[in-house]
Each structure stands twice: as structure tokens, then as C-alpha cells.
PDB file of C-alpha atoms in Angstrom:
ATOM      1  CA  MET O 140     104.877 112.902  78.182  1.00 42.00           C
ATOM      2  CA  ASN O 141     101.745 114.596  79.497  1.00 49.00           C
ATOM      3  CA  PRO O 142      98.769 113.147  77.573  1.00 51.00           C
ATOM      4  CA  PHE O 143      96.521 116.103  78.480  1.00 51.00           C
ATOM      5  CA  THR O 144      96.408 119.589  77.051  1.00 51.00           C
ATOM      6  CA  LEU O 145      96.499 122.422  79.580  1.00 52.00           C
ATOM      7  CA  ASN O 146      92.781 123.117  79.129  1.00 57.00           C
ATOM      8  CA  GLU O 147      91.962 119.429  79.609  1.00 54.00           C
ATOM      9  CA  LEU O 148      94.003 119.374  82.802  1.00 59.00           C
ATOM     10  CA  LYS O 149      92.231 122.453  84.134  1.00 60.00           C
ATOM     11  CA  SER O 150      88.887 120.730  83.809  1.00 59.00           C
ATOM     12  CA  ALA O 151      90.120 117.326  85.002  1.00 60.00           C
ATOM     13  CA  VAL O 152      92.185 118.355  88.045  1.00 71.00           C
ATOM     14  CA  PRO O 153      90.251 120.048  90.896  1.00 77.00           C
ATOM     15  CA  LEU O 154      93.197 122.039  92.273  1.00 85.00           C
ATOM     16  CA  SER O 155      91.026 124.981  93.317  1.00 85.00           C
ATOM     17  CA  GLN O 156      88.870 122.669  95.456  1.00 88.00           C
ATOM     18  CA  LEU O 157      91.673 120.596  96.982  1.00 91.00           C
ATOM     19  CA  PHE O 158      94.241 123.386  97.343  1.00 92.00           C
ATOM     20  CA  PRO O 159      92.264 126.608  97.863  1.00 92.00           C
ATOM     21  CA  GLN O 160      95.413 128.422  99.034  1.00 92.00           C
ATOM     22  CA  PHE O 161      96.758 128.370  95.460  1.00 93.00           C
ATOM     23  CA  ASP O 162      96.030 131.379  93.288  1.00 93.00           C
ATOM     24  CA  GLN O 163      95.099 131.051  89.627  1.00 91.00           C
ATOM     25  CA  VAL O 164      98.586 131.832  88.292  1.00 93.00           C
ATOM     26  CA  LEU O 165     100.184 129.165  90.501  1.00 94.00           C
ATOM     27  CA  MET O 166      97.584 126.551  89.553  1.00 92.00           C
ATOM     28  CA  GLU O 167      98.194 127.167  85.872  1.00 91.00           C
ATOM     29  CA  GLU O 168     101.947 126.831  86.386  1.00 93.00           C
ATOM     30  CA  LEU O 169     101.555 123.565  88.305  1.00 93.00           C
ATOM     31  CA  LEU O 170      99.324 122.166  85.576  1.00 90.00           C
ATOM     32  CA  ARG O 171     101.803 123.305  82.934  1.00 91.00           C
ATOM     33  CA  VAL O 172     104.875 121.634  84.481  1.00 92.00           C
ATOM     34  CA  GLY O 173     103.140 118.696  86.151  1.00 91.00           C
ATOM     35  CA  HIS O 174     101.507 115.537  84.888  1.00 89.00           C
ATOM     36  CA  ILE O 175      98.972 113.051  86.203  1.00 90.00           C
ATOM     37  CA  MET O 176     100.210 109.815  87.772  1.00 92.00           C
ATOM     38  CA  GLU O 177      97.957 106.944  88.842  1.00 93.00           C
ATOM     39  CA  PHE O 178      98.817 104.105  91.229  1.00 95.00           C
ATOM     40  CA  LYS O 179      96.948 100.876  91.882  1.00 95.00           C
ATOM     41  CA  GLU O 180      95.994  99.728  95.365  1.00 93.00           C
ATOM     42  CA  GLY O 181      99.059  98.147  96.953  1.00 92.00           C
ATOM     43  CA  GLU O 182     101.488  99.758  94.492  1.00 94.00           C
ATOM     44  CA  LEU O 183     104.727 101.145  95.886  1.00 91.00           C
ATOM     45  CA  LEU O 184     105.207 104.874  95.275  1.00 90.00           C
ATOM     46  CA  MET O 185     108.563 105.220  96.993  1.00 87.00           C
ATOM     47  CA  ARG O 186     111.215 102.863  98.370  1.00 85.00           C
ATOM     48  CA  THR O 187     113.725 103.599 101.103  1.00 82.00           C
ATOM     49  CA  GLY O 188     116.978 104.684  99.460  1.00 81.00           C
ATOM     50  CA  GLN O 189     115.316 105.810  96.227  1.00 81.00           C
ATOM     51  CA  TYR O 190     115.897 109.312  94.895  1.00 79.00           C
ATOM     52  CA  PHE O 191     112.857 111.544  94.555  1.00 79.00           C
ATOM     53  CA  LYS O 192     111.923 112.582  91.029  1.00 84.00           C
ATOM     54  CA  TYR O 193     108.620 114.292  91.776  1.00 87.00           C
ATOM     55  CA  SER O 194     106.659 115.990  94.490  1.00 88.00           C
ATOM     56  CA  LEU O 195     103.126 114.612  94.489  1.00 91.00           C
ATOM     57  CA  LEU O 196      99.931 116.547  95.086  1.00 94.00           C
ATOM     58  CA  ILE O 197      97.340 113.922  96.028  1.00 93.00           C
ATOM     59  CA  LEU O 198      94.119 114.344  94.042  1.00 93.00           C
ATOM     60  CA  GLU O 199      92.375 111.060  94.911  1.00 92.00           C
ATOM     61  CA  GLY O 200      93.023 108.154  97.250  1.00 93.00           C
ATOM     62  CA  THR O 201      95.237 107.503 100.271  1.00 92.00           C
ATOM     63  CA  VAL O 202      98.964 106.840 100.598  1.00 93.00           C
ATOM     64  CA  LYS O 203     100.522 105.217 103.658  1.00 90.00           C
ATOM     65  CA  LEU O 204     104.041 106.204 104.760  1.00 89.00           C
ATOM     66  CA  TYR O 205     106.363 103.942 106.734  1.00 86.00           C
ATOM     67  CA  ARG O 206     109.811 104.126 108.295  1.00 83.00           C
ATOM     68  CA  GLU O 207     111.829 100.953 107.687  1.00 77.00           C
ATOM     69  CA  GLY O 208     114.289  99.417 110.143  1.00 72.00           C
ATOM     70  CA  GLN O 209     117.610  97.812 109.285  1.00 69.00           C
ATOM     71  CA  GLU O 210     116.091  94.329 109.400  1.00 69.00           C
ATOM     72  CA  GLY O 211     113.081  95.179 107.232  1.00 65.00           C
ATOM     73  CA  GLU O 212     110.638  95.958 110.042  1.00 72.00           C
ATOM     74  CA  GLU O 213     108.194  98.778 109.396  1.00 76.00           C
ATOM     75  CA  PHE O 214     106.677 101.519 111.529  1.00 81.00           C
ATOM     76  CA  PHE O 215     103.648 103.490 110.388  1.00 84.00           C
ATOM     77  CA  LEU O 216     104.160 107.265 110.232  1.00 84.00           C
ATOM     78  CA  TYR O 217     101.140 108.926 108.642  1.00 85.00           C
ATOM     79  CA  TYR O 218      98.801 109.064 105.657  1.00 88.00           C
ATOM     80  CA  LEU O 219      98.708 111.333 102.645  1.00 91.00           C
ATOM     81  CA  GLU O 220      95.161 111.980 101.461  1.00 90.00           C
ATOM     82  CA  LYS O 221      93.564 114.110  98.767  1.00 90.00           C
ATOM     83  CA  GLY O 222      94.534 117.725  99.282  1.00 91.00           C
ATOM     84  CA  ASN O 223      97.883 116.686 100.816  1.00 91.00           C
ATOM     85  CA  ALA O 224     101.422 116.801  99.450  1.00 91.00           C
ATOM     86  CA  CYS O 225     104.585 114.905 100.338  1.00 83.00           C
ATOM     87  CA  ALA O 226     106.598 117.230 102.589  1.00 79.00           C
ATOM     88  CA  LEU O 227     109.650 114.974 102.507  1.00 75.00           C
ATOM     89  CA  SER O 228     109.973 115.164  98.720  1.00 76.00           C
ATOM     90  CA  MET O 229     109.724 118.959  98.870  1.00 77.00           C
ATOM     91  CA  ILE O 230     112.526 119.242 101.425  1.00 71.00           C
ATOM     92  CA  CYS O 231     114.796 116.606  99.875  1.00 67.00           C
ATOM     93  CA  ALA O 232     114.419 118.238  96.467  1.00 60.00           C
ATOM     94  CA  THR O 233     116.800 121.049  97.339  1.00 61.00           C
ATOM     95  CA  LYS O 234     119.585 118.673  98.439  1.00 65.00           C
ATOM     96  CA  ASN O 235     119.004 115.778  96.025  1.00 66.00           C
ATOM     97  CA  GLU O 236     118.715 113.407  98.986  1.00 70.00           C
ATOM     98  CA  MET O 237     117.432 109.853  99.034  1.00 73.00           C
ATOM     99  CA  SER O 238     114.131 108.865 100.600  1.00 79.00           C
ATOM    100  CA  GLU O 239     114.185 107.561 104.156  1.00 78.00           C
ATOM    101  CA  ILE O 240     110.603 106.331 104.008  1.00 83.00           C
ATOM    102  CA  LYS O 241     108.472 103.858 102.081  1.00 88.00           C
ATOM    103  CA  ALA O 242     105.136 104.938 100.606  1.00 91.00           C
ATOM    104  CA  THR O 243     102.373 102.590  99.467  1.00 93.00           C
ATOM    105  CA  ALA O 244      98.983 103.286  97.869  1.00 94.00           C
ATOM    106  CA  ILE O 245      96.382 101.662 100.091  1.00 91.00           C
ATOM    107  CA  THR O 246      93.588 102.705  97.723  1.00 92.00           C
ATOM    108  CA  PRO O 247      93.788 103.643  94.037  1.00 94.00           C
ATOM    109  CA  VAL O 248      95.634 106.971  93.950  1.00 94.00           C
ATOM    110  CA  LYS O 249      95.702 109.812  91.434  1.00 93.00           C
ATOM    111  CA  ALA O 250      98.270 112.557  91.885  1.00 93.00           C
ATOM    112  CA  LEU O 251      99.677 115.587  90.123  1.00 93.00           C
ATOM    113  CA  ALA O 252     103.426 114.989  89.869  1.00 92.00           C
ATOM    114  CA  ILE O 253     105.615 118.102  89.926  1.00 92.00           C
ATOM    115  CA  PRO O 254     109.157 117.309  88.666  1.00 90.00           C
ATOM    116  CA  LEU O 255     111.692 118.339  91.275  1.00 86.00           C
ATOM    117  CA  GLN O 256     113.719 120.465  88.843  1.00 88.00           C
ATOM    118  CA  HIS O 257     110.868 122.992  89.031  1.00 91.00           C
ATOM    119  CA  MET O 258     110.893 123.293  92.827  1.00 88.00           C
ATOM    120  CA  ASP O 259     113.448 126.097  93.129  1.00 87.00           C
ATOM    121  CA  TYR O 260     111.593 128.156  90.531  1.00 92.00           C
ATOM    122  CA  LEU O 261     108.256 127.611  92.274  1.00 93.00           C
ATOM    123  CA  MET O 262     109.700 128.509  95.674  1.00 90.00           C
ATOM    124  CA  LYS O 263     111.313 131.707  94.392  1.00 92.00           C
ATOM    125  CA  ASN O 264     108.499 132.954  92.177  1.00 95.00           C
ATOM    126  CA  PHE O 265     105.231 131.869  93.820  1.00 95.00           C
ATOM    127  CA  ARG O 266     104.618 133.035  97.366  1.00 94.00           C
ATOM    128  CA  ASN O 267     101.547 130.756  97.659  1.00 94.00           C
ATOM    129  CA  TRP O 268     103.742 127.750  96.903  1.00 94.00           C
ATOM    130  CA  TYR O 269     106.443 128.897  99.331  1.00 92.00           C
ATOM    131  CA  TYR O 270     103.952 129.135 102.198  1.00 93.00           C
ATOM    132  CA  PHE O 271     102.286 125.887 101.162  1.00 93.00           C
ATOM    133  CA  VAL O 272     105.618 124.032 101.409  1.00 90.00           C
ATOM    134  CA  LEU O 273     106.298 125.534 104.843  1.00 89.00           C
ATOM    135  CA  GLU O 274     102.822 124.703 106.123  1.00 91.00           C
ATOM    136  CA  THR O 275     102.992 121.165 104.731  1.00 90.00           C
ATOM    137  CA  TYR O 276     106.322 120.569 106.434  1.00 86.00           C
ATOM    138  CA  ARG O 277     105.106 122.122 109.706  1.00 88.00           C
ATOM    139  CA  SER O 278     101.928 120.051 109.884  1.00 86.00           C
ATOM    140  CA  ARG O 279     103.784 116.803 109.154  1.00 82.00           C
ATOM    141  CA  PHE O 280     106.453 117.661 111.705  1.00 83.00           C
ATOM    142  CA  GLU O 281     103.767 118.176 114.355  1.00 83.00           C
ATOM    143  CA  GLU O 282     102.176 114.860 113.412  1.00 80.00           C
ATOM    144  CA  LEU O 283     105.519 113.078 113.701  1.00 78.00           C
ATOM    145  CA  LEU O 284     106.047 114.644 117.136  1.00 82.00           C
ATOM    146  CA  GLN O 285     102.768 113.033 118.217  1.00 79.00           C
ATOM    147  CA  VAL O 286     104.009 109.677 116.922  1.00 76.00           C
ATOM    148  CA  ILE O 287     107.341 110.070 118.727  1.00 77.00           C
ATOM    149  CA  ASP O 288     105.523 111.034 121.909  1.00 78.00           C
ATOM    150  CA  GLN O 289     103.421 107.874 121.712  1.00 73.00           C
ATOM    151  CA  VAL O 290     106.453 105.671 121.057  1.00 70.00           C
ATOM    152  CA  ALA O 291     108.643 107.195 123.750  1.00 69.00           C
ATOM    153  CA  PHE O 292     106.256 107.909 126.591  1.00 73.00           C
ATOM    154  CA  HIS O 293     103.227 105.628 126.320  1.00 79.00           C
ATOM    155  CA  SER O 294     102.419 101.971 126.858  1.00 87.00           C
ATOM    156  CA  MET O 295     101.433  99.684 123.994  1.00 90.00           C
ATOM    157  CA  ASP O 296      97.733  99.826 124.846  1.00 90.00           C
ATOM    158  CA  GLU O 297      97.876 103.640 124.661  1.00 89.00           C
ATOM    159  CA  LYS O 298      99.811 103.430 121.383  1.00 89.00           C
ATOM    160  CA  LEU O 299      97.160 101.103 119.983  1.00 93.00           C
ATOM    161  CA  GLU O 300      94.313 103.414 120.967  1.00 92.00           C
ATOM    162  CA  PHE O 301      96.120 106.404 119.427  1.00 89.00           C
ATOM    163  CA  TYR O 302      96.776 104.375 116.270  1.00 90.00           C
ATOM    164  CA  LEU O 303      93.130 103.303 115.921  1.00 93.00           C
ATOM    165  CA  LYS O 304      91.864 106.844 116.396  1.00 91.00           C
ATOM    166  CA  ARG O 305      94.180 108.037 113.629  1.00 86.00           C
ATOM    167  CA  GLN O 306      92.946 105.282 111.320  1.00 88.00           C
ATOM    168  CA  PHE O 307      89.260 106.034 111.916  1.00 91.00           C
ATOM    169  CA  GLN O 308      89.925 109.738 111.365  1.00 86.00           C
ATOM    170  CA  ALA O 309      92.024 109.208 108.221  1.00 82.00           C
ATOM    171  CA  PHE O 310      89.365 107.074 106.547  1.00 83.00           C
ATOM    172  CA  ASN O 311      86.447 109.104 107.920  1.00 85.00           C
ATOM    173  CA  SER O 312      84.755 105.845 108.884  1.00 89.00           C
ATOM    174  CA  ASP O 313      83.799 104.026 112.058  1.00 92.00           C
ATOM    175  CA  THR O 314      84.884 100.687 110.551  1.00 93.00           C
ATOM    176  CA  LEU O 315      88.416  99.629 109.605  1.00 92.00           C
ATOM    177  CA  THR O 316      89.103  96.716 107.305  1.00 91.00           C
ATOM    178  CA  ILE O 317      92.410  95.567 108.754  1.00 91.00           C
ATOM    179  CA  THR O 318      94.007  92.466 110.250  1.00 91.00           C
ATOM    180  CA  HIS O 319      95.652  92.134 113.641  1.00 92.00           C
ATOM    181  CA  GLN O 320      98.928  91.351 111.884  1.00 91.00           C
ATOM    182  CA  GLN O 321      98.779  94.579 109.860  1.00 89.00           C
ATOM    183  CA  ILE O 322      98.302  96.563 113.050  1.00 91.00           C
ATOM    184  CA  ALA O 323     101.173  94.690 114.685  1.00 91.00           C
ATOM    185  CA  ASP O 324     103.420  95.465 111.722  1.00 87.00           C
ATOM    186  CA  ASP O 325     102.508  99.161 111.839  1.00 86.00           C
ATOM    187  CA  LEU O 326     103.236  99.338 115.573  1.00 87.00           C
ATOM    188  CA  ASN O 327     106.311  97.078 115.452  1.00 82.00           C
ATOM    189  CA  SER O 328     104.657  94.659 117.862  1.00 87.00           C
ATOM    190  CA  SER O 329     103.441  91.049 117.734  1.00 89.00           C
ATOM    191  CA  ARG O 330     100.049  89.832 116.531  1.00 90.00           C
ATOM    192  CA  GLU O 331      99.464  88.125 119.888  1.00 92.00           C
ATOM    193  CA  VAL O 332      99.980  91.346 121.839  1.00 93.00           C
ATOM    194  CA  ILE O 333      97.735  93.339 119.506  1.00 94.00           C
ATOM    195  CA  SER O 334      94.984  90.692 119.620  1.00 93.00           C
ATOM    196  CA  ARG O 335      95.059  90.729 123.413  1.00 93.00           C
ATOM    197  CA  LEU O 336      94.861  94.519 123.585  1.00 94.00           C
ATOM    198  CA  LEU O 337      92.071  94.658 121.009  1.00 94.00           C
ATOM    199  CA  LYS O 338      90.146  92.141 123.096  1.00 93.00           C
ATOM    200  CA  LYS O 339      90.652  94.381 126.133  1.00 92.00           C
ATOM    201  CA  LEU O 340      89.224  97.368 124.224  1.00 93.00           C
ATOM    202  CA  GLU O 341      86.309  95.233 123.064  1.00 92.00           C
ATOM    203  CA  THR O 342      85.594  94.059 126.619  1.00 92.00           C
ATOM    204  CA  GLY O 343      85.532  97.691 127.674  1.00 92.00           C
ATOM    205  CA  LYS O 344      82.956  98.344 124.937  1.00 91.00           C
ATOM    206  CA  ARG O 345      85.297 100.741 123.115  1.00 93.00           C
ATOM    207  CA  ILE O 346      85.350  98.741 119.858  1.00 93.00           C
ATOM    208  CA  THR O 347      83.958  95.566 118.327  1.00 93.00           C
ATOM    209  CA  VAL O 348      86.333  93.158 116.636  1.00 93.00           C
ATOM    210  CA  SER O 349      85.784  90.648 113.852  1.00 87.00           C
ATOM    211  CA  ARG O 350      88.319  88.708 111.805  1.00 79.00           C
ATOM    212  CA  PHE O 351      89.048  91.433 109.244  1.00 84.00           C
ATOM    213  CA  ALA O 352      87.348  94.517 110.687  1.00 90.00           C
ATOM    214  CA  ILE O 353      87.292  96.770 113.738  1.00 94.00           C
ATOM    215  CA  LYS O 354      84.298  98.989 114.500  1.00 93.00           C
ATOM    216  CA  ASN O 355      84.573 102.124 116.605  1.00 93.00           C
ATOM    217  CA  ILE O 356      82.081 102.234 119.453  1.00 91.00           C
ATOM    218  CA  ASN O 357      83.491 104.718 121.932  1.00 88.00           C
ATOM    219  CA  LEU O 358      87.144 105.526 121.245  1.00 85.00           C
TER     220      LEU O 358
END
């Protein structure tokens, strides 16, 4: 059950700031049918093979999405940050399909959860929502094309540089708190290869590397 009244939600959830494309009527409808969900750092939001129950509008925090291989290996796809929504859940909602990705909260996350049974109604009756779903799907598709391009046509050192740039941009910081093994897992590589390539970037004065952090110098 939603523990907030509609008026309390209006004051607590900054939809107009995070989703300025929504008009007032749509925002009130989303607050009426949705409810707040909170996830701890490291908590799993979605498993591969799980059915979607909600589409999440991210209000605070960052979610990391992965594609899993048959043997449990993982490949990093992209982040969801505040002001973002999960395009996959929106598309799968219409077909009642299972998730093909894994999503993990890498910081504490607060989201407005929209039950999927409301998606058809929102799509048919709110033009702002209809265009928002299309734009969300389009932007994520373009981002995935960049990932595919890196995987298919670039060497591992180029993939690593592309990956680091995305991380610095996603966190709006010039310092990443991350291990070499985490990077290797995200890129489906080995820690030894990643350590060697990071050292090469450091020698070229592109980054500085410590045990648990990487600082952007000139990427």
C-alpha cells in the first residue's frame, strides 16, 4: 500500500524538476497510481528471467544494468540516473515478457514505481507519456548501439577508454571508486589485462591509478 497521501507525494516527489516534459495532469496521475520504492546500495532491482511488475522513474541514486551470459558472466550496458526511466520495462509491459537484464543499485536509490497494469492506459490517454516512452527507448537504443560498436569494432584499450569516459560522465566526477576486477567484470575481460591497460593510460598521463580509485587527468 502507498503510505503517502496524494498531497504528500506531490510535495515529496520532484517530478516537475526531474521530468519537465510531463504536464500537471500526467504528474498527478502518476502519483495517484504509483508508489515510492527505496533500494539500498548493492540491492538487486531486477534479475534475468524475472517478470517486470513496475516501470521505475528514478528520483534519486544510480542503477547499473548488466547483460548476463549463459555461464554467469556479466557485461555492463548503461546506468539509470535520476530523471531516467527503465525503457525495457516499458516495452516488455505490453507483452508480459521476462527481463533479459540484471539491475543493481550502486548507490541508495529512490524511485516512483508505476505498476505495469497502468501502462496501456497511460500510453492511450497521455500524449506526454507516450512521447516520453518513445524518447526513453530511442535514447537507450542509441546508447546500446555505441556499446555494440565498441564491442564489435574496437580493441580492448579503446573499449576501456570508452568505458571510463562513460563512468566519469555518469557520476559527474573526475574520480571513480572502483577496482580493476570490477572493470574487468563489466568489460568481460581479465583483471590482468585491465591492470596493464590502466597502467598504459597512466603512463600516457591520461589517468592516475590507485588501489581503489581512478582519477581522470586527460581522457
